[in-house]
Coordinates of C-alpha atoms in Angstrom, one line a residue:
Chain A
X1 CA -5.0 3.1 42.4
X2 CA -8.1 4.8 43.8
X3 CA -7.9 5.3 47.5
X4 CA -11.0 4.2 49.3
X5 CA -9.5 5.3 52.5
X6 CA -9.4 8.9 51.1
X7 CA -13.2 8.9 50.6
X8 CA -13.8 8.2 54.2
X9 CA -11.3 10.8 55.3
X10 CA -13.1 13.3 53.1
X11 CA -9.9 14.2 51.2
X12 CA -11.4 12.8 48.0
X13 CA -15.0 13.0 47.1
X14 CA -14.8 10.5 44.3
X15 CA -13.1 7.4 43.0
X16 CA -11.5 7.6 39.6
X17 CA -11.9 4.5 37.6
X18 CA -10.3 4.3 34.2
X19 CA -12.8 4.1 31.4
X20 CA -11.0 1.0 30.0
X21 CA -11.8 -0.9 33.2
X22 CA -15.5 -0.5 32.8
X23 CA -15.3 -1.8 29.3
X24 CA -13.2 -4.8 30.4
X25 CA -15.8 -5.5 33.1
X26 CA -18.7 -5.2 30.7
X27 CA -20.5 -8.6 30.9
X28 CA -19.1 -10.7 28.2
X29 CA -21.5 -11.4 25.3
X30 CA -23.9 -8.5 26.0
X31 CA -21.9 -5.5 25.1
X32 CA -19.1 -4.7 22.7
X33 CA -16.7 -1.9 22.0
X34 CA -16.5 -0.1 18.7
X35 CA -13.0 -0.6 17.3
X36 CA -12.9 2.9 15.9
X37 CA -14.6 5.3 18.2
X38 CA -14.5 3.2 21.4
X39 CA -18.2 3.6 22.0
X40 CA -19.9 0.9 24.0
X41 CA -22.6 -0.9 21.9
X42 CA -25.4 -3.2 23.0
X43 CA -24.7 -6.3 20.9
X44 CA -28.3 -7.1 20.2
X45 CA -28.8 -3.6 18.8
X46 CA -25.6 -3.8 16.8
X47 CA -26.9 -7.0 15.1
X48 CA -30.2 -5.3 14.3
X49 CA -28.2 -2.3 12.9
X50 CA -26.4 -4.4 10.3
X51 CA -23.2 -4.5 12.4
X52 CA -22.8 -0.8 12.2
X53 CA -21.7 1.4 15.1
X54 CA -24.6 3.6 16.0
X55 CA -22.1 6.4 17.0
X56 CA -19.6 6.5 14.1
X57 CA -20.9 4.1 11.5
X58 CA -18.0 1.8 11.8
X59 CA -18.6 -1.4 9.9
X60 CA -18.1 -4.4 12.2
X61 CA -17.0 -7.6 10.7
X62 CA -19.9 -9.9 10.0
X63 CA -20.0 -13.7 10.2
X64 CA -21.0 -15.5 7.0
X65 CA -24.4 -16.2 8.6
X66 CA -24.9 -12.6 9.6
X67 CA -23.9 -11.5 6.1
X68 CA -26.4 -13.8 4.5
X69 CA -29.1 -12.4 6.8
X70 CA -28.4 -8.8 5.9
X71 CA -27.8 -9.5 2.2
X72 CA -30.1 -12.1 0.8
X73 CA -33.8 -11.5 0.7
X74 CA -35.3 -12.8 3.9
X75 CA -31.9 -14.2 4.7
X76 CA -32.8 -17.2 2.6
X77 CA -30.1 -19.3 1.0
X78 CA -30.0 -22.7 -0.7
X79 CA -26.6 -23.9 0.3
X80 CA -24.3 -25.7 -2.1
X81 CA -21.5 -28.1 -1.5
X82 CA -21.6 -28.1 2.3
X83 CA -20.8 -31.7 2.3
X84 CA -17.2 -30.9 1.4
X85 CA -14.9 -31.6 4.4
X86 CA -11.4 -30.3 5.1
X87 CA -8.6 -32.9 5.3
X88 CA -5.0 -32.5 6.3
X89 CA -3.1 -33.3 3.1
X90 CA 0.4 -32.5 4.5
X91 CA 0.0 -34.0 7.9
X92 CA 0.6 -30.5 9.2
X93 CA 1.1 -30.5 12.9
X94 CA -1.9 -29.1 14.8
X95 CA -4.0 -28.5 11.7
X96 CA -6.7 -31.0 12.5
X97 CA -7.1 -29.5 15.9
X98 CA -7.2 -26.0 14.5
X99 CA -9.9 -26.9 12.0
X100 CA -11.9 -28.7 14.7
X101 CA -11.6 -25.6 16.9
X102 CA -12.8 -23.4 14.1
X103 CA -15.8 -25.6 13.4
X104 CA -16.7 -25.5 17.1
X105 CA -16.5 -21.7 17.5
X106 CA -18.1 -20.8 14.2
X107 CA -20.6 -23.6 13.7
X108 CA -19.4 -23.8 10.1
X109 CA -17.7 -26.6 8.2
X110 CA -15.3 -24.3 6.4
X111 CA -14.5 -20.6 5.8
X112 CA -17.1 -20.0 3.1
X113 CA -20.8 -20.6 2.6
X114 CA -21.9 -20.7 -1.0
X115 CA -25.4 -21.0 -2.4
X116 CA -28.3 -19.5 -4.2
X117 CA -30.6 -16.7 -3.1
X118 CA -32.1 -13.5 -4.3
X119 CA -31.0 -9.9 -3.7
X120 CA -33.8 -7.4 -4.0
X121 CA -35.6 -10.0 -5.9
X122 CA -32.8 -10.7 -8.4
X123 CA -31.5 -14.3 -8.3
X124 CA -27.8 -14.7 -7.6
X125 CA -25.3 -17.4 -6.8
X126 CA -23.4 -16.1 -3.8
X127 CA -20.4 -16.8 -1.6
X128 CA -19.9 -15.5 1.9
X129 CA -16.5 -15.9 3.6
X130 CA -16.2 -16.0 7.4
X131 CA -13.1 -14.5 8.8
X132 CA -13.6 -16.3 12.2
X133 CA -12.8 -19.6 10.5
X134 CA -9.0 -19.6 10.5
X135 CA -8.9 -16.1 9.1
X136 CA -11.1 -17.2 6.2
X137 CA -7.9 -18.6 4.6
X138 CA -8.4 -20.5 1.3
X139 CA -7.6 -24.1 1.4
X140 CA -8.8 -26.9 -0.8
X141 CA -12.4 -26.8 0.3
X142 CA -12.8 -23.0 0.0
X143 CA -11.2 -23.1 -3.4
X144 CA -13.4 -26.0 -4.5
X145 CA -16.6 -24.4 -3.3
X146 CA -15.8 -21.2 -5.2
X147 CA -14.8 -23.1 -8.3
X148 CA -18.0 -25.0 -8.2
X149 CA -20.0 -21.8 -7.7
X150 CA -18.3 -20.2 -10.8
X151 CA -18.9 -23.4 -12.8
X152 CA -22.5 -23.6 -11.8
X153 CA -23.0 -19.9 -12.6
X154 CA -21.5 -20.5 -16.0
X155 CA -23.8 -23.4 -16.7
X156 CA -26.9 -21.5 -15.6
X157 CA -25.7 -18.1 -16.8
X158 CA -26.5 -16.7 -13.3
X159 CA -24.6 -13.8 -11.8
X160 CA -22.2 -14.3 -9.0
X161 CA -21.6 -12.1 -5.9
X162 CA -18.9 -13.1 -3.5
X163 CA -18.4 -11.4 -0.2
X164 CA -14.7 -11.8 0.3
X165 CA -12.8 -11.7 3.5
X166 CA -9.5 -13.5 4.0
X167 CA -6.0 -13.5 5.4
X168 CA -4.9 -15.4 2.3
X169 CA -4.0 -18.9 1.4
X170 CA -4.3 -21.7 4.0
X171 CA -0.6 -22.3 4.7
X172 CA -1.3 -25.6 6.5
X173 CA -2.4 -27.1 3.1
X174 CA 0.8 -26.0 1.5
X175 CA 0.9 -25.9 -2.3
X176 CA -2.6 -27.4 -2.5
X177 CA -3.9 -24.1 -1.2
X178 CA -1.7 -21.9 -3.3
X179 CA -3.0 -23.6 -6.4
X180 CA -6.5 -22.8 -5.4
X181 CA -5.7 -19.3 -6.6
X182 CA -5.1 -20.7 -10.1
X183 CA -8.1 -23.0 -9.9
X184 CA -10.6 -20.3 -8.9
X185 CA -9.1 -17.9 -11.4
X186 CA -9.5 -20.5 -14.2
X187 CA -13.1 -21.0 -13.3
X188 CA -13.6 -17.3 -13.1
X189 CA -12.1 -16.9 -16.6
X190 CA -14.6 -19.5 -17.9
X191 CA -17.5 -17.7 -16.3
X192 CA -16.3 -14.5 -17.8
X193 CA -16.2 -16.2 -21.2
X194 CA -20.0 -16.8 -20.9
X195 CA -20.5 -13.1 -20.4
X196 CA -22.0 -13.6 -17.0
X197 CA -21.6 -11.0 -14.3
X198 CA -19.4 -11.5 -11.3
X199 CA -19.3 -8.9 -8.5
X200 CA -16.7 -9.2 -5.8
X201 CA -17.3 -7.4 -2.6
X202 CA -14.2 -6.9 -0.5
X203 CA -14.9 -6.8 3.2
X204 CA -12.6 -6.3 6.1
X205 CA -10.0 -7.7 5.6
X206 CA -9.4 -9.1 2.1
X207 CA -5.7 -9.7 1.6
X208 CA -3.0 -11.9 0.0
X209 CA -4.0 -15.0 -1.9
X210 CA -7.7 -14.2 -2.0
X211 CA -7.1 -10.5 -3.0
X212 CA -4.6 -11.8 -5.6
X213 CA -7.1 -14.2 -7.1
X214 CA -10.9 -14.2 -7.3
X215 CA -11.2 -11.2 -5.0
X216 CA -9.6 -9.0 -7.7
X217 CA -11.3 -10.6 -10.6
X218 CA -14.8 -9.2 -10.4
X219 CA -16.3 -7.4 -13.4
X220 CA -17.2 -5.0 -10.7
X221 CA -15.2 -4.7 -7.5
X222 CA -17.0 -3.2 -4.5
X223 CA -15.5 -2.6 -1.1
X224 CA -17.0 -1.8 2.3
X225 CA -15.9 1.4 3.9
X226 CA -12.7 1.1 5.9
X227 CA -12.0 -2.5 4.8
X228 CA -8.4 -3.5 4.8
X229 CA -7.5 -4.4 1.2
X230 CA -4.1 -5.4 0.0
X231 CA -1.7 -8.1 -1.1
X232 CA 1.1 -8.0 1.5
X233 CA 0.6 -7.8 5.2
X234 CA 1.4 -4.5 6.8
X235 CA 4.0 -5.9 9.2
X236 CA 5.9 -7.5 6.4
X237 CA 5.9 -4.2 4.4
X238 CA 7.1 -2.3 7.4
X239 CA 9.9 -4.7 8.0
X240 CA 10.9 -4.5 4.4
X241 CA 10.9 -0.7 4.0
X242 CA 11.9 -0.1 7.6
X243 CA 9.3 2.7 7.9
X244 CA 6.0 3.2 9.5
X245 CA 3.2 3.0 7.0
X246 CA 1.1 6.1 6.3
X247 CA -2.3 6.2 8.0
X248 CA -5.1 4.8 5.8
X249 CA -2.7 2.6 3.9
X250 CA -4.4 -0.4 2.3
X251 CA -7.9 0.8 3.2
X252 CA -10.9 0.7 0.9
X253 CA -10.5 4.4 0.5
X254 CA -6.8 4.0 -0.4
X255 CA -7.8 1.4 -3.0
X256 CA -10.4 3.6 -4.5
X257 CA -8.1 6.6 -4.6
X258 CA -5.4 4.5 -6.4
X259 CA -7.9 3.1 -8.9
X260 CA -7.8 -0.4 -7.7
X261 CA -11.6 -0.9 -7.1
X262 CA -14.8 0.4 -8.7
X263 CA -16.6 1.8 -5.7
X264 CA -17.1 1.9 -1.9
X265 CA -20.6 1.0 -0.8
X266 CA -21.8 1.4 2.7
X267 CA -23.4 -1.7 4.2
X268 CA -26.8 0.1 4.4
X269 CA -26.8 0.6 0.6
X270 CA -25.3 -2.7 -0.4
X271 CA -28.4 -4.6 -1.2
X272 CA -29.8 -1.7 -3.2
X273 CA -26.5 -1.2 -5.1
X274 CA -26.2 -4.9 -5.9
X275 CA -29.8 -5.0 -7.0
X276 CA -29.3 -2.1 -9.4
X277 CA -26.2 -3.7 -10.8
X278 CA -27.9 -7.0 -11.2
X279 CA -30.8 -5.3 -12.9
X280 CA -28.6 -3.4 -15.3
X281 CA -27.0 -6.7 -16.3
X282 CA -30.3 -8.1 -17.4
X283 CA -31.4 -9.6 -14.1
X284 CA -35.1 -10.2 -13.8
X285 CA -36.9 -10.1 -10.5
X286 CA -38.1 -13.4 -9.4
X287 CA -40.7 -12.4 -6.9
X288 CA -42.4 -9.4 -8.5
X289 CA -45.6 -10.3 -6.7
Chain B
X1 CA 36.8 -23.5 -5.4
X2 CA 34.1 -21.1 -4.4
X3 CA 34.3 -19.5 -1.0
X4 CA 30.5 -19.4 -0.9
X5 CA 30.1 -22.9 0.5
X6 CA 27.0 -23.6 2.4
X7 CA 27.1 -24.7 6.0
X8 CA 26.4 -28.3 5.3
X9 CA 29.1 -28.4 2.6
X10 CA 31.8 -27.5 5.1
X11 CA 33.2 -31.0 5.7
X12 CA 33.4 -31.5 1.9
X13 CA 35.1 -28.2 1.4
X14 CA 37.7 -29.1 4.1
X15 CA 38.3 -32.4 2.5
X16 CA 38.8 -30.8 -0.9
X17 CA 41.2 -28.3 0.6
X18 CA 43.2 -31.1 2.1
X19 CA 43.5 -32.8 -1.2
X20 CA 44.6 -29.6 -2.9
X21 CA 47.2 -29.0 -0.1
X22 CA 48.5 -32.5 -0.5
X23 CA 48.8 -32.1 -4.3
X24 CA 50.7 -28.8 -3.8
X25 CA 53.0 -30.4 -1.2
X26 CA 53.8 -33.3 -3.5
X27 CA 54.6 -31.1 -6.4
X28 CA 56.8 -28.9 -4.3
X29 CA 58.7 -31.7 -2.7
X30 CA 58.8 -33.9 -5.7
X31 CA 57.0 -36.8 -3.8
X32 CA 54.5 -39.0 -5.5
X33 CA 51.3 -38.8 -3.3
X34 CA 48.9 -40.0 -5.9
X35 CA 47.8 -43.0 -3.9
X36 CA 47.0 -40.9 -0.9
X37 CA 45.2 -38.3 -3.1
X38 CA 43.2 -41.0 -4.8
X39 CA 42.0 -42.3 -1.4
X40 CA 41.0 -38.9 -0.3
X41 CA 39.3 -38.1 -3.6
X42 CA 37.3 -41.3 -3.3
X43 CA 36.3 -40.3 0.2
X44 CA 35.4 -36.8 -1.1
X45 CA 33.2 -38.3 -3.8
X46 CA 31.4 -40.5 -1.3
X47 CA 30.9 -37.6 1.0
X48 CA 29.5 -35.4 -1.7
X49 CA 27.2 -38.1 -2.8
X50 CA 26.0 -38.6 0.8
X51 CA 25.4 -34.9 1.4
X52 CA 23.6 -34.2 -1.9
X53 CA 21.5 -37.4 -1.8
X54 CA 20.2 -36.6 1.7
X55 CA 19.5 -32.9 1.5
X56 CA 16.9 -31.6 4.0
X57 CA 14.3 -29.2 2.7
X58 CA 16.1 -26.4 4.4
X59 CA 19.4 -27.3 2.7
X60 CA 17.7 -27.3 -0.7
X61 CA 16.3 -23.8 0.1
X62 CA 19.8 -22.7 0.9
X63 CA 20.9 -24.0 -2.5
X64 CA 18.0 -22.4 -4.2
X65 CA 18.9 -19.1 -2.6
X66 CA 22.7 -19.5 -3.3
X67 CA 24.1 -16.2 -4.5
X68 CA 25.8 -18.0 -7.4
X69 CA 22.6 -19.8 -8.4
X70 CA 22.3 -19.2 -12.2
X71 CA 19.8 -16.5 -13.0
X72 CA 17.1 -16.4 -15.7
X73 CA 19.2 -14.4 -18.1
X74 CA 22.1 -16.7 -17.7
X75 CA 19.9 -19.7 -18.5
X76 CA 18.3 -17.9 -21.4
X77 CA 21.6 -17.1 -23.0
X78 CA 22.8 -20.7 -22.5
X79 CA 19.6 -22.4 -23.7
X80 CA 18.4 -20.3 -26.6
X81 CA 20.2 -19.8 -29.9
X82 CA 19.1 -16.2 -30.1
X83 CA 17.4 -13.8 -27.6
X84 CA 16.0 -10.4 -28.2
X85 CA 15.1 -8.7 -25.0
X86 CA 11.9 -6.5 -24.9
X87 CA 11.2 -4.0 -22.2
X88 CA 8.4 -2.3 -20.3
X89 CA 4.8 -2.6 -19.5
X90 CA 3.8 0.2 -21.9
X91 CA 2.1 2.0 -19.0
X92 CA 4.4 2.8 -16.1
X93 CA 8.0 1.7 -16.3
X94 CA 10.4 -1.2 -17.1
X95 CA 10.7 -3.5 -14.1
X96 CA 14.2 -5.0 -14.0
X97 CA 12.9 -7.8 -11.8
X98 CA 11.1 -9.3 -14.8
X99 CA 12.9 -10.0 -18.1
X100 CA 11.4 -11.1 -21.3
X101 CA 11.7 -11.2 -25.0
X102 CA 11.7 -13.4 -28.1
X103 CA 14.1 -16.2 -28.5
X104 CA 14.8 -19.1 -30.8
X105 CA 15.1 -22.7 -29.7
X106 CA 16.3 -25.0 -32.4
X107 CA 14.9 -22.7 -35.1
X108 CA 11.5 -22.4 -33.3
X109 CA 10.5 -18.9 -32.1
X110 CA 9.4 -18.7 -28.5
X111 CA 8.6 -16.0 -26.0
X112 CA 10.6 -16.2 -22.9
X113 CA 9.8 -14.5 -19.6
X114 CA 11.4 -14.8 -16.2
X115 CA 12.1 -13.2 -12.8
X116 CA 15.6 -11.9 -12.7
X117 CA 17.9 -11.6 -9.6
X118 CA 21.2 -9.7 -9.5
X119 CA 24.7 -11.1 -9.2
X120 CA 26.1 -8.4 -6.9
X121 CA 24.7 -5.6 -4.7
X122 CA 24.6 -3.0 -7.5
X123 CA 22.8 -5.4 -9.9
X124 CA 20.5 -6.5 -7.1
X125 CA 19.4 -3.0 -6.4
X126 CA 18.7 -2.5 -10.1
X127 CA 16.8 -5.8 -10.2
X128 CA 15.2 -5.2 -6.8
X129 CA 16.5 -8.6 -5.7
X130 CA 14.3 -10.1 -8.3
X131 CA 11.1 -9.1 -6.6
X132 CA 8.7 -7.7 -9.2
X133 CA 6.3 -4.7 -8.9
X134 CA 2.9 -4.8 -10.5
X135 CA 4.4 -3.3 -13.7
X136 CA 6.8 -6.2 -13.9
X137 CA 3.9 -8.7 -13.9
X138 CA 2.1 -6.5 -16.4
X139 CA 5.2 -6.5 -18.6
X140 CA 5.2 -10.3 -18.5
X141 CA 1.5 -10.4 -19.4
X142 CA 2.1 -8.0 -22.3
X143 CA 4.8 -10.3 -23.7
X144 CA 2.6 -13.4 -23.1
X145 CA -0.3 -11.8 -25.0
X146 CA 2.1 -11.0 -27.8
X147 CA 3.2 -14.6 -27.8
X148 CA -0.5 -15.6 -28.0
X149 CA -1.0 -13.3 -31.0
X150 CA 1.9 -14.8 -32.9
X151 CA 1.3 -18.3 -31.7
X152 CA 4.6 -18.6 -30.0
X153 CA 5.1 -21.1 -27.2
X154 CA 6.0 -19.4 -23.8
X155 CA 8.7 -20.5 -21.5
X156 CA 8.7 -19.0 -18.1
X157 CA 11.7 -19.1 -15.7
X158 CA 10.7 -18.6 -12.1
X159 CA 13.1 -17.7 -9.3
X160 CA 11.5 -15.3 -7.0
X161 CA 11.3 -15.0 -3.2
X162 CA 8.0 -13.2 -3.6
X163 CA 6.3 -10.2 -5.2
X164 CA 7.8 -7.0 -3.8
X165 CA 6.2 -6.1 -0.5
X166 CA 6.3 -2.3 -0.7
X167 CA 4.1 0.8 -0.5
X168 CA 4.2 1.6 -4.2
X169 CA 3.6 -2.0 -5.2
X170 CA 0.4 -1.9 -3.2
X171 CA -0.6 1.5 -4.6
X172 CA -0.2 0.1 -8.1
X173 CA -2.3 -3.0 -7.3
X174 CA 0.1 -5.9 -6.7
X175 CA -2.8 -8.2 -5.9
X176 CA -4.7 -7.2 -9.0
X177 CA -1.6 -7.6 -11.2
X178 CA -1.0 -11.1 -9.9
X179 CA -4.7 -12.1 -10.2
X180 CA -4.8 -10.8 -13.7
X181 CA -1.8 -12.7 -14.8
X182 CA -3.0 -15.9 -13.2
X183 CA -6.4 -15.6 -14.9
X184 CA -4.9 -14.9 -18.3
X185 CA -2.4 -17.7 -18.1
X186 CA -5.2 -20.2 -17.4
X187 CA -6.7 -19.4 -20.8
X188 CA -3.9 -18.1 -23.0
X189 CA -4.1 -19.6 -26.5
X190 CA -0.6 -20.9 -26.7
X191 CA 1.4 -23.5 -24.8
X192 CA 3.2 -22.5 -21.6
X193 CA 6.1 -24.3 -20.0
X194 CA 7.1 -23.2 -16.5
X195 CA 10.5 -23.9 -15.1
X196 CA 11.1 -23.2 -11.4
X197 CA 14.8 -22.8 -11.3
X198 CA 15.3 -21.6 -7.7
X199 CA 12.7 -20.0 -5.5
X200 CA 9.0 -20.4 -6.1
X201 CA 7.8 -17.8 -3.7
X202 CA 4.0 -18.0 -3.4
X203 CA 1.7 -15.7 -5.4
X204 CA 4.6 -13.8 -6.7
X205 CA 5.8 -17.0 -8.5
X206 CA 2.4 -18.2 -9.5
X207 CA 1.8 -14.9 -11.3
X208 CA 4.1 -16.2 -14.0
X209 CA 3.8 -19.9 -13.0
X210 CA 0.6 -21.3 -14.5
X211 CA 1.0 -23.5 -17.6
X212 CA 0.8 -26.7 -19.4
X213 CA 3.9 -28.2 -18.0
X214 CA 5.5 -27.4 -14.6
X215 CA 9.2 -28.3 -14.4
X216 CA 11.3 -27.9 -11.3
X217 CA 15.0 -28.2 -10.8
X218 CA 16.0 -30.7 -8.2
X219 CA 16.8 -28.1 -5.6
X220 CA 14.2 -25.6 -6.4
X221 CA 11.3 -25.1 -4.0
X222 CA 7.7 -23.9 -4.5
X223 CA 5.7 -22.8 -1.5
X224 CA 2.5 -21.1 -0.3
X225 CA 4.5 -19.1 2.2
X226 CA 8.2 -18.6 3.0
X227 CA 9.4 -21.0 5.7
X228 CA 10.4 -17.9 7.7
X229 CA 6.9 -16.4 7.3
X230 CA 5.3 -19.7 8.3
X231 CA 7.5 -20.0 11.4
X232 CA 6.7 -16.4 12.4
X233 CA 3.0 -17.2 12.2
X234 CA 3.2 -20.5 14.0
X235 CA 5.7 -19.8 16.7
X236 CA 6.3 -16.0 16.4
X237 CA 9.9 -17.0 15.7
X238 CA 11.2 -16.7 12.1
X239 CA 14.4 -18.4 13.1
X240 CA 12.5 -21.7 13.3
X241 CA 12.2 -21.7 9.5
X242 CA 14.0 -25.0 9.2
X243 CA 11.2 -26.8 11.0
X244 CA 8.6 -25.0 9.0
X245 CA 10.4 -26.0 5.8
X246 CA 10.0 -29.6 6.8
X247 CA 6.3 -29.2 7.3
X248 CA 5.4 -27.3 4.1
X249 CA 6.3 -30.0 1.6
X250 CA 7.8 -27.5 -0.7
X251 CA 10.7 -29.4 -2.3
X252 CA 10.6 -30.6 -6.0
X253 CA 10.6 -34.3 -5.0
X254 CA 7.7 -33.7 -2.5
X255 CA 5.7 -31.8 -5.0
X256 CA 6.3 -34.4 -7.7
X257 CA 5.1 -37.1 -5.3
X258 CA 1.9 -35.0 -4.7
X259 CA 1.4 -34.7 -8.5
X260 CA 1.7 -31.0 -8.4
X261 CA 4.8 -30.9 -10.6
X262 CA 5.3 -32.7 -13.9
X263 CA 9.0 -33.2 -14.0
X264 CA 12.0 -32.8 -11.7
X265 CA 15.4 -32.1 -13.4
X266 CA 18.5 -33.5 -11.8
X267 CA 21.2 -30.9 -11.0
X268 CA 24.9 -31.4 -11.6
X269 CA 27.1 -32.6 -8.8
X270 CA 27.1 -30.0 -6.1
X271 CA 24.0 -28.2 -7.5
X272 CA 23.3 -26.0 -10.5
X273 CA 25.7 -23.2 -9.7
X274 CA 28.7 -25.7 -9.9
X275 CA 28.0 -26.2 -13.6
X276 CA 25.5 -23.8 -15.2
X277 CA 26.3 -25.0 -18.7
X278 CA 25.4 -28.6 -17.9
X279 CA 22.3 -27.5 -16.0
X280 CA 21.2 -25.4 -19.0
X281 CA 21.7 -28.4 -21.2
X282 CA 19.4 -30.4 -19.1
X283 CA 16.8 -27.7 -19.1
X284 CA 17.0 -27.2 -22.8
X285 CA 16.4 -30.8 -23.4
X286 CA 13.3 -30.8 -21.1
X287 CA 11.9 -27.7 -22.7
X288 CA 12.4 -29.0 -26.2
X289 CA 10.8 -32.3 -25.3
X290 CA 7.9 -30.5 -23.6
X291 CA 7.3 -28.2 -26.6
X292 CA 7.3 -31.2 -28.9
X293 CA 4.7 -32.9 -26.8
X294 CA 2.5 -29.8 -26.4
X295 CA 2.7 -28.7 -30.0
X296 CA 1.0 -31.9 -31.0
X297 CA -2.1 -31.0 -29.0
X298 CA -4.7 -28.9 -30.8
X299 CA -5.1 -25.5 -29.2
X300 CA -8.7 -26.1 -27.9
X301 CA -7.7 -29.3 -26.3
X302 CA -4.6 -27.8 -24.8
X303 CA -6.7 -25.2 -23.0
X304 CA -9.2 -27.8 -21.9
X305 CA -6.3 -29.8 -20.6
X306 CA -4.8 -26.8 -18.8
X307 CA -8.2 -26.3 -17.1
X308 CA -8.5 -29.9 -16.2
X309 CA -5.0 -30.0 -14.7
X310 CA -5.9 -27.1 -12.4
X311 CA -9.4 -28.2 -11.7
X312 CA -8.4 -31.4 -10.0
X313 CA -6.0 -29.8 -7.5
X314 CA -7.3 -29.9 -4.0
X315 CA -7.6 -32.5 -1.2
X316 CA -10.9 -32.8 0.6
X317 CA -13.4 -35.4 1.8
X318 CA -17.1 -35.6 1.0
X319 CA -19.6 -36.2 3.8
X320 CA -22.3 -38.7 3.0
X321 CA -25.7 -36.9 2.9
X322 CA -28.5 -38.8 4.5
X323 CA -32.1 -38.0 3.7
X324 CA -32.6 -36.5 7.1
X325 CA -29.9 -33.9 6.4
X326 CA -31.6 -32.5 3.4
X327 CA -34.1 -30.1 4.9
X328 CA -31.3 -28.6 6.9
X329 CA -29.9 -26.9 3.9
X330 CA -30.5 -23.4 5.2
X331 CA -30.5 -23.9 8.9
X332 CA -29.2 -20.8 10.7
X333 CA -27.1 -21.0 13.8
X334 CA -29.5 -20.2 16.5
X335 CA -29.0 -16.5 17.3
X336 CA -29.4 -15.3 13.7
X337 CA -32.7 -14.1 12.5
X338 CA -33.9 -14.6 9.1
X339 CA -32.0 -17.7 8.0
X340 CA -35.1 -19.7 8.2
X341 CA -35.4 -23.1 6.8
X342 CA -36.1 -23.1 3.1
X343 CA -38.3 -25.4 1.2
X344 CA -35.9 -28.0 -0.1
X345 CA -36.5 -27.4 -3.8
X346 CA -33.1 -28.5 -5.1
X347 CA -31.6 -30.6 -2.4
X348 CA -27.8 -30.8 -2.1
X349 CA -27.1 -31.1 -5.7
X350 CA -28.1 -28.6 -8.3
X351 CA -27.4 -29.5 -11.8
X352 CA -29.4 -28.2 -14.8

């Protein structure tokens, strides 16, 4: 506790205030703290900087809308299937309230936005998951929207890019959500059968049922630096093996080292990399002019 | 009489013990107690019926996890006329938590795979308590591909609490192995019958659980998450698993009612472990019937049918779209730049 009395008595020339306190007192909504380096960042600047920490380059989590803005040309998307609404098939206590709350806080109907746009001029069908919506867990609507995206892509022979982020299956929908893993995988297999490109981009975090289905099924799997990628949650693993996990476990870098993904691409280079891959797979620029 | 009675069976076990004591006493003393014994036996039968016809989801889970619950290999040896076990994923190692091979059912060659739990501590360590690593799933996939090549039907026995949650499992791509299996099973050119005999633990079960017919034993369960895990997430208290089990709708009858399971097989009195031979007979009959049915479907149609079965799963509502909604297709949420309104070229539907 700093002593104000001491200042007046001349014993102490300054008041020590813990750095953390300043951060806590930072006006809400204007500033934010970097999770990695602890640097204080002006939120507006952070948004303009693709959600990257200006000090250490840490990749902040992006909402689906933010991701669309920094990925698709001019941030333009023609949305698909946004009329699909979540229901409560099991009558799971508290689920309807949870969904309503997520809708309020995110302004979304569900944990994914799907649609059509262009990346560096190349037309794509794309999906953008939003972790703020119940951990971007996959329930019936998320599974259905992804399945429809794959099916549409197979019909049109259009490449698919999905920005994944998820805590896994939506447990409140019970087996209906687990089976979305099989449903999306089935649609993905069909798309693959038409020899159409699917790129999955694993962002922080992509885990459990989403990692163990369409997240892992890309012809090319890209991860963002530092993203948590894995099947089982770290706490569960620690409880099972009764040991602390090594640093860096289940990061994008860990996944790359163990041969689980194709590449790590920094957010700044994402559009360019995706554009090159789309081009190399026969993509033709729409807006050459 | 097994000493591994479950908590809810205790009154029944006590009654059975009393009957046994009475029988011994009569024999020793030379007294005819058959009337009394008959009354008690009638009572015991009524009690057994009452208990097993009113099992709670949690009680079923206790049965599914019973240490004496018959394992995949036990069923395989009881059901098939011949079984030749095949090992390994040809890449890393032979995972004891997954077994598989070629078997014969009534003269018909089939490929059999399954998750395998142990009977005792030593065996469980060798089997990793039936929790597969990625190489286990890859071994199963290798055998399924082999089945496809030789046009053998596949029978998959599932009894797994979950894919192994360990460091090496993650290093070797547990998520990728599961995803790969699921994808391949959705399009494999041969029929697949899945039998959930005990635990159907989430993605670790689905990784060998996609097929043309999904059969569950009466006291098996299939769930998106363990009730303990669900309780830990909801209430930070894994001990409230019983409540979570009620909410997850994970029992065979519940899943049958939802149309997620094709057939529920009744278990012998007192559950499968009380009479594994009888249970195996019931499973054999169901598998044979299933294979007869599926073998009549041309391969192309079988795969279409498998897709259609998965495709319809999911519960959601559809909002009516009014004309005024249409230009809003790309409306951003206020503070985002760039997500400007798009010319509404395609509207809400986009078929071509």
